[in-house]
Short mmCIF file of C-alpha atoms in Angstrom, two decimals:
data_model
loop_
_atom_site.label_atom_id
_atom_site.label_comp_id
_atom_site.label_asym_id
_atom_site.label_seq_id
_atom_site.Cartn_x
_atom_site.Cartn_y
_atom_site.Cartn_z
CA UNK E 1 12.84 -15.33 -9.96
CA UNK E 2 12.29 -15.51 -6.19
CA UNK E 3 8.77 -15.39 -4.65
CA UNK E 4 6.81 -16.34 -2.60
CA UNK E 5 2.89 -18.43 -3.54
CA UNK E 6 -0.09 -19.48 -1.94
CA UNK E 7 -0.57 -23.51 -2.36
CA UNK E 8 -2.79 -24.32 -5.10
CA UNK E 9 -6.46 -24.66 -4.73
CA UNK E 10 -8.73 -22.92 -3.08
CA UNK E 11 -11.29 -24.94 -1.00
CA UNK E 12 -12.33 -23.96 1.94
CA UNK E 13 -10.51 -24.50 5.32
CA UNK E 14 -12.89 -24.94 7.20
CA UNK E 15 -15.89 -27.27 7.26
CA UNK E 16 -18.03 -28.23 4.59
CA UNK E 17 -21.64 -26.36 4.62
CA UNK E 18 -24.32 -29.01 4.51
CA UNK E 19 -27.88 -28.17 2.89
CA UNK E 20 -31.13 -28.97 4.78
CA UNK E 21 -32.67 -32.07 4.78
CA UNK E 22 -35.46 -32.55 2.53
CA UNK E 23 -36.71 -30.00 -0.46
CA UNK E 24 -34.98 -31.95 -2.97
CA UNK E 25 -31.88 -30.91 -4.82
CA UNK E 26 -33.00 -27.63 -5.96
CA UNK E 27 -33.82 -26.65 -2.30
CA UNK E 28 -31.28 -28.44 -0.90
CA UNK E 29 -28.88 -26.19 -3.07
CA UNK E 30 -30.93 -22.68 -2.44
CA UNK E 31 -30.50 -23.99 1.16
CA UNK E 32 -26.61 -24.05 1.14
CA UNK E 33 -26.52 -20.80 -1.24
CA UNK E 34 -28.54 -19.28 1.87
CA UNK E 35 -26.70 -20.71 4.55
CA UNK E 36 -23.38 -19.74 3.13
CA UNK E 37 -24.57 -15.81 2.90
CA UNK E 38 -25.35 -16.32 6.10
CA UNK E 39 -22.07 -17.02 7.41
CA UNK E 40 -20.19 -14.74 4.96
CA UNK E 41 -22.63 -12.13 6.43
CA UNK E 42 -21.75 -13.18 10.00
CA UNK E 43 -17.75 -13.22 9.07
CA UNK E 44 -17.86 -9.37 7.58
CA UNK E 45 -20.40 -8.25 10.99
CA UNK E 46 -17.92 -9.86 12.96
CA UNK E 47 -14.98 -7.83 11.89
CA UNK E 48 -16.77 -4.58 11.80
CA UNK E 49 -18.17 -4.94 15.31
CA UNK E 50 -14.40 -5.52 16.39
CA UNK E 51 -12.83 -2.45 14.35
CA UNK E 52 -15.55 -0.13 16.27
CA UNK E 53 -14.55 -1.74 19.85
CA UNK E 54 -10.86 -1.96 19.11
CA UNK E 55 -8.80 1.90 19.39
CA UNK E 56 -5.52 2.74 17.81
CA UNK E 57 -3.35 1.91 20.64
CA UNK E 58 -4.14 -2.11 19.83
CA UNK E 59 -2.24 -1.87 17.06
CA UNK E 60 0.56 0.51 18.09
CA UNK E 61 3.83 -1.85 18.87
CA UNK E 62 5.23 -2.06 22.16
CA UNK E 63 8.21 -0.41 21.50
CA UNK E 64 9.10 1.60 18.16
CA UNK E 65 10.20 5.22 16.82
CA UNK E 66 9.01 8.44 15.70
CA UNK E 67 10.40 10.49 13.10
CA UNK E 68 9.33 13.99 13.21
CA UNK E 69 10.76 16.56 10.14
CA UNK E 70 10.98 20.31 10.50
CA UNK E 71 9.74 21.68 7.24
CA UNK E 72 12.89 24.08 7.16
CA UNK E 73 15.31 21.07 6.76
CA UNK E 74 16.63 20.18 3.44
CA UNK E 75 14.41 17.56 1.70
CA UNK E 76 17.39 15.84 0.78
CA UNK E 77 18.65 15.32 3.86
CA UNK E 78 15.37 14.34 5.27
CA UNK E 79 14.99 11.38 2.70
CA UNK E 80 18.23 10.26 3.57
CA UNK E 81 17.21 10.22 7.29
CA UNK E 82 13.95 8.19 6.41
CA UNK E 83 16.29 5.55 4.68
CA UNK E 84 18.58 5.76 7.62
CA UNK E 85 15.69 4.96 9.99
CA UNK E 86 13.78 2.13 7.65
CA UNK E 87 10.89 4.39 7.53
CA UNK E 88 8.42 5.03 4.75
CA UNK E 89 6.61 8.46 6.17
CA UNK E 90 6.98 11.30 8.77
CA UNK E 91 5.14 13.76 9.84
CA UNK E 92 6.03 17.66 9.23
CA UNK E 93 6.37 20.00 12.24
CA UNK E 94 5.96 24.08 11.14
CA UNK E 95 7.66 25.80 14.07
CA UNK E 96 6.18 29.18 12.98
CA UNK E 97 2.79 27.75 13.21
CA UNK E 98 3.71 25.26 16.11
CA UNK E 99 1.20 22.89 14.53
CA UNK E 100 1.94 19.57 12.34
CA UNK E 101 1.46 20.41 8.95
CA UNK E 102 1.70 17.47 6.60
CA UNK E 103 3.72 14.05 6.32
CA UNK E 104 6.79 13.39 4.19
CA UNK E 105 7.14 9.96 2.28
CA UNK E 106 9.80 8.74 0.63
CA UNK E 107 8.07 8.59 -2.55
CA UNK E 108 7.58 12.04 -2.31
CA UNK E 109 11.51 12.72 -3.08
CA UNK E 110 11.58 10.30 -5.86
CA UNK E 111 8.68 12.19 -7.15
CA UNK E 112 10.53 15.34 -7.27
CA UNK E 113 13.41 13.95 -9.05
CA UNK E 114 11.11 12.74 -11.69
CA UNK E 115 10.05 16.44 -11.78
CA UNK E 116 13.96 18.08 -11.82
CA UNK E 117 14.33 15.27 -14.81
CA UNK E 118 10.51 16.37 -16.77
CA UNK E 119 11.35 19.75 -16.92
CA UNK E 120 15.22 20.01 -17.36
CA UNK E 121 15.55 21.89 -13.89
CA UNK E 122 19.37 22.04 -12.05
CA UNK E 123 19.04 19.18 -9.92
CA UNK E 124 22.02 20.54 -7.97
CA UNK E 125 20.15 23.10 -6.43
CA UNK E 126 18.19 20.47 -4.86
CA UNK E 127 20.62 19.85 -1.93
CA UNK E 128 19.82 23.65 -0.59
CA UNK E 129 15.65 23.28 -1.00
CA UNK E 130 13.95 23.20 2.36
CA UNK E 131 10.99 20.82 2.95
CA UNK E 132 8.92 23.72 3.16
CA UNK E 133 10.29 25.42 0.03
CA UNK E 134 9.21 22.01 -1.84
CA UNK E 135 6.08 21.60 -0.49
CA UNK E 136 5.05 25.26 -1.48
CA UNK E 137 6.26 25.40 -4.89
CA UNK E 138 2.50 24.62 -6.66
CA UNK E 139 4.40 23.76 -9.96
CA UNK E 140 5.90 20.54 -8.26
CA UNK E 141 2.80 19.85 -6.17
CA UNK E 142 0.21 20.14 -9.47
CA UNK E 143 2.80 18.09 -11.44
CA UNK E 144 4.14 14.92 -9.30
CA UNK E 145 2.88 15.31 -6.01
CA UNK E 146 -0.61 16.08 -5.78
CA UNK E 147 -1.77 12.35 -5.46
CA UNK E 148 -4.47 10.38 -7.68
CA UNK E 149 -6.89 7.83 -5.66
CA UNK E 150 -6.54 4.16 -7.36
CA UNK E 151 -9.00 3.69 -10.07
CA UNK E 152 -10.82 1.13 -7.76
CA UNK E 153 -11.64 3.58 -5.13
CA UNK E 154 -11.87 6.85 -7.08
CA UNK E 155 -15.14 8.35 -7.47
CA UNK E 156 -14.84 11.13 -9.97
CA UNK E 157 -14.55 13.18 -7.30
CA UNK E 158 -11.27 15.39 -5.91
CA UNK E 159 -9.25 13.74 -4.28
CA UNK E 160 -10.59 14.55 -0.26
CA UNK E 161 -7.26 15.29 1.25
CA UNK E 162 -3.52 15.89 0.21
CA UNK E 163 -1.33 15.24 3.05
CA UNK E 164 1.41 17.75 1.87
CA UNK E 165 -0.81 21.12 2.50
CA UNK E 166 -3.06 18.99 5.43
CA UNK E 167 -2.32 17.31 8.48
CA UNK E 168 -4.90 14.56 8.69
CA UNK E 169 -4.02 12.47 12.26
CA UNK E 170 -6.29 10.09 14.67
CA UNK E 171 -6.48 10.42 18.45
CA UNK E 172 -4.73 6.72 20.13
CA UNK E 173 -8.20 6.42 21.81
CA UNK E 174 -9.94 6.52 18.39
CA UNK E 175 -11.89 3.65 17.40
CA UNK E 176 -10.15 1.15 14.70
CA UNK E 177 -13.28 1.71 12.34
CA UNK E 178 -12.94 5.78 12.51
CA UNK E 179 -8.89 5.14 11.44
CA UNK E 180 -9.92 2.64 8.87
CA UNK E 181 -12.09 5.08 7.19
CA UNK E 182 -10.13 8.22 7.53
CA UNK E 183 -7.51 5.88 5.41
CA UNK E 184 -10.25 4.63 3.24
CA UNK E 185 -12.30 7.65 2.43
CA UNK E 186 -9.05 10.29 2.07
CA UNK E 187 -6.98 7.61 0.25
CA UNK E 188 -4.23 7.74 2.51
CA UNK E 189 -1.62 5.75 2.80
CA UNK E 190 0.03 6.95 6.12
CA UNK E 191 -2.03 7.99 9.10
CA UNK E 192 -0.47 9.34 11.99
CA UNK E 193 -2.07 8.88 15.75
CA UNK E 194 -1.59 11.22 18.29
CA UNK E 195 -1.70 11.46 22.02
CA UNK E 196 -5.08 13.79 23.26
CA UNK E 197 -3.29 14.76 26.19
CA UNK E 198 -0.35 16.71 24.43
CA UNK E 199 -0.79 15.59 20.63
CA UNK E 200 2.40 13.83 20.68
CA UNK E 201 2.73 11.15 17.36
CA UNK E 202 3.29 7.81 18.67
CA UNK E 203 3.42 6.08 15.67
CA UNK E 204 1.65 6.16 11.77
CA UNK E 205 -0.65 3.38 11.19
CA UNK E 206 -0.63 1.70 7.70
CA UNK E 207 -3.40 -0.84 5.98
CA UNK E 208 -1.00 -3.18 6.57
CA UNK E 209 -0.62 -2.46 10.28
CA UNK E 210 -4.66 -3.08 10.62
CA UNK E 211 -4.83 -5.96 8.19
CA UNK E 212 -2.20 -7.64 10.90
CA UNK E 213 -4.14 -6.69 14.14
CA UNK E 214 -7.15 -8.51 12.11
CA UNK E 215 -5.56 -11.56 11.20
CA UNK E 216 -4.06 -12.30 14.53
CA UNK E 217 -7.47 -12.06 16.25
CA UNK E 218 -9.35 -14.00 13.51
CA UNK E 219 -7.62 -16.56 11.91
CA UNK E 220 -8.97 -19.29 13.51
CA UNK E 221 -12.09 -18.92 12.97
CA UNK E 222 -11.87 -20.11 9.98
CA UNK E 223 -15.70 -21.27 8.66
CA UNK E 224 -16.28 -17.26 8.43
CA UNK E 225 -14.01 -16.65 5.53
CA UNK E 226 -14.59 -19.68 3.48
CA UNK E 227 -15.28 -17.89 0.32
CA UNK E 228 -12.93 -17.27 -2.24
CA UNK E 229 -11.53 -13.43 -3.04
CA UNK E 230 -12.85 -13.17 -6.27
CA UNK E 231 -16.68 -14.06 -5.33
CA UNK E 232 -16.50 -11.42 -2.27
CA UNK E 233 -14.68 -8.86 -4.73
CA UNK E 234 -11.58 -8.66 -2.92
CA UNK E 235 -8.87 -6.75 -5.28
CA UNK E 236 -8.77 -5.39 -8.98
CA UNK E 237 -9.00 -8.14 -12.15
CA UNK E 238 -8.86 -8.28 -15.80
CA UNK E 239 -8.73 -5.16 -17.94
CA UNK E 240 -8.52 -2.96 -14.75
CA UNK E 241 -5.20 -4.81 -13.86
CA UNK E 242 -2.43 -2.05 -14.74
CA UNK E 243 1.18 -3.71 -15.62
CA UNK E 244 4.54 -2.98 -16.47
CA UNK E 245 7.14 -4.72 -18.86
CA UNK E 246 11.10 -5.46 -17.90
CA UNK E 247 11.89 -3.37 -21.02
CA UNK E 248 10.36 0.09 -19.93
CA UNK E 249 12.05 2.61 -18.24
CA UNK E 250 12.13 3.63 -14.25
CA UNK E 251 10.54 7.42 -15.44
CA UNK E 252 7.71 5.58 -17.81
CA UNK E 253 6.89 3.18 -14.77
CA UNK E 254 6.80 5.92 -12.06
CA UNK E 255 4.31 7.85 -14.40
CA UNK E 256 2.31 5.13 -14.70
CA UNK E 257 1.60 4.28 -10.75
CA UNK E 258 1.37 7.81 -10.31
CA UNK E 259 -1.39 8.45 -13.34
CA UNK E 260 -2.80 5.48 -11.89
CA UNK E 261 -2.46 6.01 -8.07
CA UNK E 262 -0.46 2.76 -7.65
CA UNK E 263 2.22 1.62 -4.36
CA UNK E 264 3.43 -0.98 -6.94
CA UNK E 265 2.48 -2.71 -10.34
CA UNK E 266 2.91 -6.18 -11.39
CA UNK E 267 6.20 -6.57 -14.26
CA UNK E 268 5.08 -9.05 -16.78
CA UNK E 269 7.15 -10.33 -19.55
CA UNK E 270 5.74 -8.54 -22.95
CA UNK E 271 5.53 -11.43 -25.17
CA UNK E 272 4.36 -14.51 -22.50
CA UNK E 273 2.44 -12.30 -20.47
CA UNK E 274 4.02 -14.23 -17.30
CA UNK E 275 4.63 -12.45 -13.94
CA UNK E 276 8.36 -11.41 -13.43
CA UNK E 277 8.31 -9.64 -10.27
CA UNK E 278 6.20 -6.37 -9.02
CA UNK E 279 8.09 -2.93 -8.67
CA UNK E 280 7.19 -0.63 -6.02
CA UNK E 281 7.15 2.92 -5.87
CA UNK E 282 8.92 3.24 -3.07
CA UNK E 283 11.75 0.76 -4.19
CA UNK E 284 14.93 3.22 -3.57
CA UNK E 285 17.29 0.67 -5.43
CA UNK E 286 18.08 3.39 -8.50
CA UNK E 287 19.02 5.98 -5.56
CA UNK E 288 21.45 3.45 -3.77
CA UNK E 289 23.28 3.12 -6.58
CA UNK E 290 23.80 6.53 -7.83
CA UNK E 291 26.96 8.65 -6.47
CA UNK E 292 24.43 12.20 -6.30
CA UNK E 293 21.55 14.26 -7.62
CA UNK E 294 22.66 13.99 -10.70
CA UNK E 295 22.96 10.71 -10.95
CA UNK E 296 19.90 9.33 -9.47
CA UNK E 297 17.94 11.37 -12.33
CA UNK E 298 20.15 9.74 -14.70
CA UNK E 299 19.34 6.41 -13.13
CA UNK E 300 15.61 7.16 -14.05
CA UNK E 301 16.36 5.76 -17.49
CA UNK E 302 17.19 2.82 -16.32
CA UNK E 303 14.74 -0.29 -17.62
CA UNK E 304 13.39 -2.04 -14.76
CA UNK E 305 14.93 -5.35 -16.08
CA UNK E 306 17.92 -3.41 -14.79
CA UNK E 307 16.87 -2.50 -11.55
CA UNK E 308 15.20 -5.79 -10.67
CA UNK E 309 18.40 -7.63 -11.06
CA UNK E 310 19.92 -4.96 -8.43
CA UNK E 311 16.95 -5.94 -5.92
CA UNK E 312 16.76 -7.65 -2.88
CA UNK E 313 15.46 -11.04 -3.73
CA UNK E 314 14.69 -12.86 -0.50
CA UNK E 315 10.75 -12.90 -0.12
CA UNK E 316 10.60 -11.55 3.73
CA UNK E 317 10.29 -7.55 2.59
CA UNK E 318 6.89 -6.54 2.25
CA UNK E 319 6.82 -5.38 -0.75
CA UNK E 320 8.63 -8.88 -2.34
CA UNK E 321 6.01 -10.82 -5.10
CA UNK E 322 3.84 -13.11 -3.57
CA UNK E 323 1.45 -14.63 -6.07
CA UNK E 324 -2.29 -16.48 -5.26
CA UNK E 325 -5.07 -17.81 -7.48
CA UNK E 326 -8.78 -16.54 -7.89
CA UNK E 327 -9.73 -19.62 -5.80
CA UNK E 328 -7.94 -19.05 -2.63
CA UNK E 329 -9.88 -18.18 0.06
CA UNK E 330 -10.20 -15.27 2.57
CA UNK E 331 -9.02 -17.86 5.00
CA UNK E 332 -5.90 -18.95 3.25
CA UNK E 333 -5.13 -14.78 2.56
CA UNK E 334 -5.37 -14.52 6.48
CA UNK E 335 -2.98 -17.31 7.26
CA UNK E 336 -0.66 -16.49 4.55
CA UNK E 337 -0.48 -12.91 5.82
CA UNK E 338 0.37 -13.72 9.37
CA UNK E 339 3.28 -15.54 8.07
CA UNK E 340 4.86 -13.22 5.28
CA UNK E 341 3.00 -9.68 6.01
CA UNK E 342 2.78 -8.48 2.69
CA UNK E 343 1.68 -5.22 1.25
CA UNK E 344 0.18 -7.30 -1.68
CA UNK E 345 -0.98 -10.18 -3.71
CA UNK E 346 -0.54 -11.16 -7.43
CA UNK E 347 -3.11 -13.03 -8.89
CA UNK E 348 -2.15 -15.62 -11.61
CA UNK E 349 -3.56 -18.30 -13.36
CA UNK E 350 -2.55 -21.46 -14.21
CA UNK E 351 0.53 -19.81 -16.77
CA UNK E 352 1.22 -17.34 -14.40
CA UNK E 353 0.27 -14.59 -16.17
CA UNK E 354 -1.02 -12.11 -14.19
CA UNK E 355 -5.20 -11.90 -13.97
CA UNK E 356 -5.43 -9.40 -10.62
CA UNK E 357 -3.93 -7.60 -7.45
CA UNK E 358 -5.31 -8.01 -4.02
CA UNK E 359 -3.65 -5.32 -1.47
CA UNK E 360 -3.87 -4.90 1.99
CA UNK E 361 -6.09 -1.54 1.20
CA UNK E 362 -8.49 -4.05 -0.77
CA UNK E 363 -8.81 -6.66 2.53
CA UNK E 364 -9.50 -3.92 4.89
CA UNK E 365 -11.90 -2.45 2.89
CA UNK E 366 -14.10 -5.46 2.27
CA UNK E 367 -14.64 -4.94 5.98
CA UNK E 368 -15.99 -1.10 6.00
#
């Protein structure tokens, strides 16, 4: 198993907090706790203020490409175009309405294949079905495409936005605070950034884009982020962590991730409970090994163990396995992200058993 891991321990990276002189042992401890809380609040407030003053322009790359799909093109063709351009999502344009109407993602196509497997429908017909046709199919939408919010962010109310039926975007001159709240409050994974003057899509931003901008500006302010991620309540821990096992089929695991609103899931050994890897919903390994759509549907019956043996094993991809400890500080995580640009960290104990998950979404949400 190839994965990257933060160095052991979670001690502060910055200077030690010193309790005020006098007041005895109890007073000193109280003073230290009070000062720690002040530092914690100061760090959080600093990033909140930063988000309110920075615009979406600030997270856009100097050069990049944007793919936009006409809803009349076949969904299968759109998927292969996303893969060819190494993109996770693309806005959808309706020529009849002359407006953007939603977003198509790599995982949408995977979910459509799940639908065909579950219903036994003829997958050969998929080659001729347009994006608009698929998104107008209420049975497909309600069965596999309508997303569930991650358990940690679920409010008990219906999800606020379905990006297959509603195009949510943000102007390039809007604040990052506005973009973050749209992503978080509407449980979005992708947010298109538009040029207000001509409604042109400049880019599609994610939590990882925003986190990268925060880290590049705050990684040196070490003393502000010297608390552990667990103490700050960043991430999901204990019984709330959903895991998969190597012998489960891909179809079973994809269904579990859809049910819990997860973009990835830790894979653990069923007997030892030790981490074996991480599987992402956007992983297309089973598709690249398929000769046609029918073969792709059959590959949904493959086990995770078989698929993970075919995955890329380097740690440079955002969905690669990266582990940490609950004792690591937020500053450590910032430093680590600056190096690897991960989408999530899997928290493990001394025996490499999974105890938590910290995603880019969790890290950004802490500051909102």
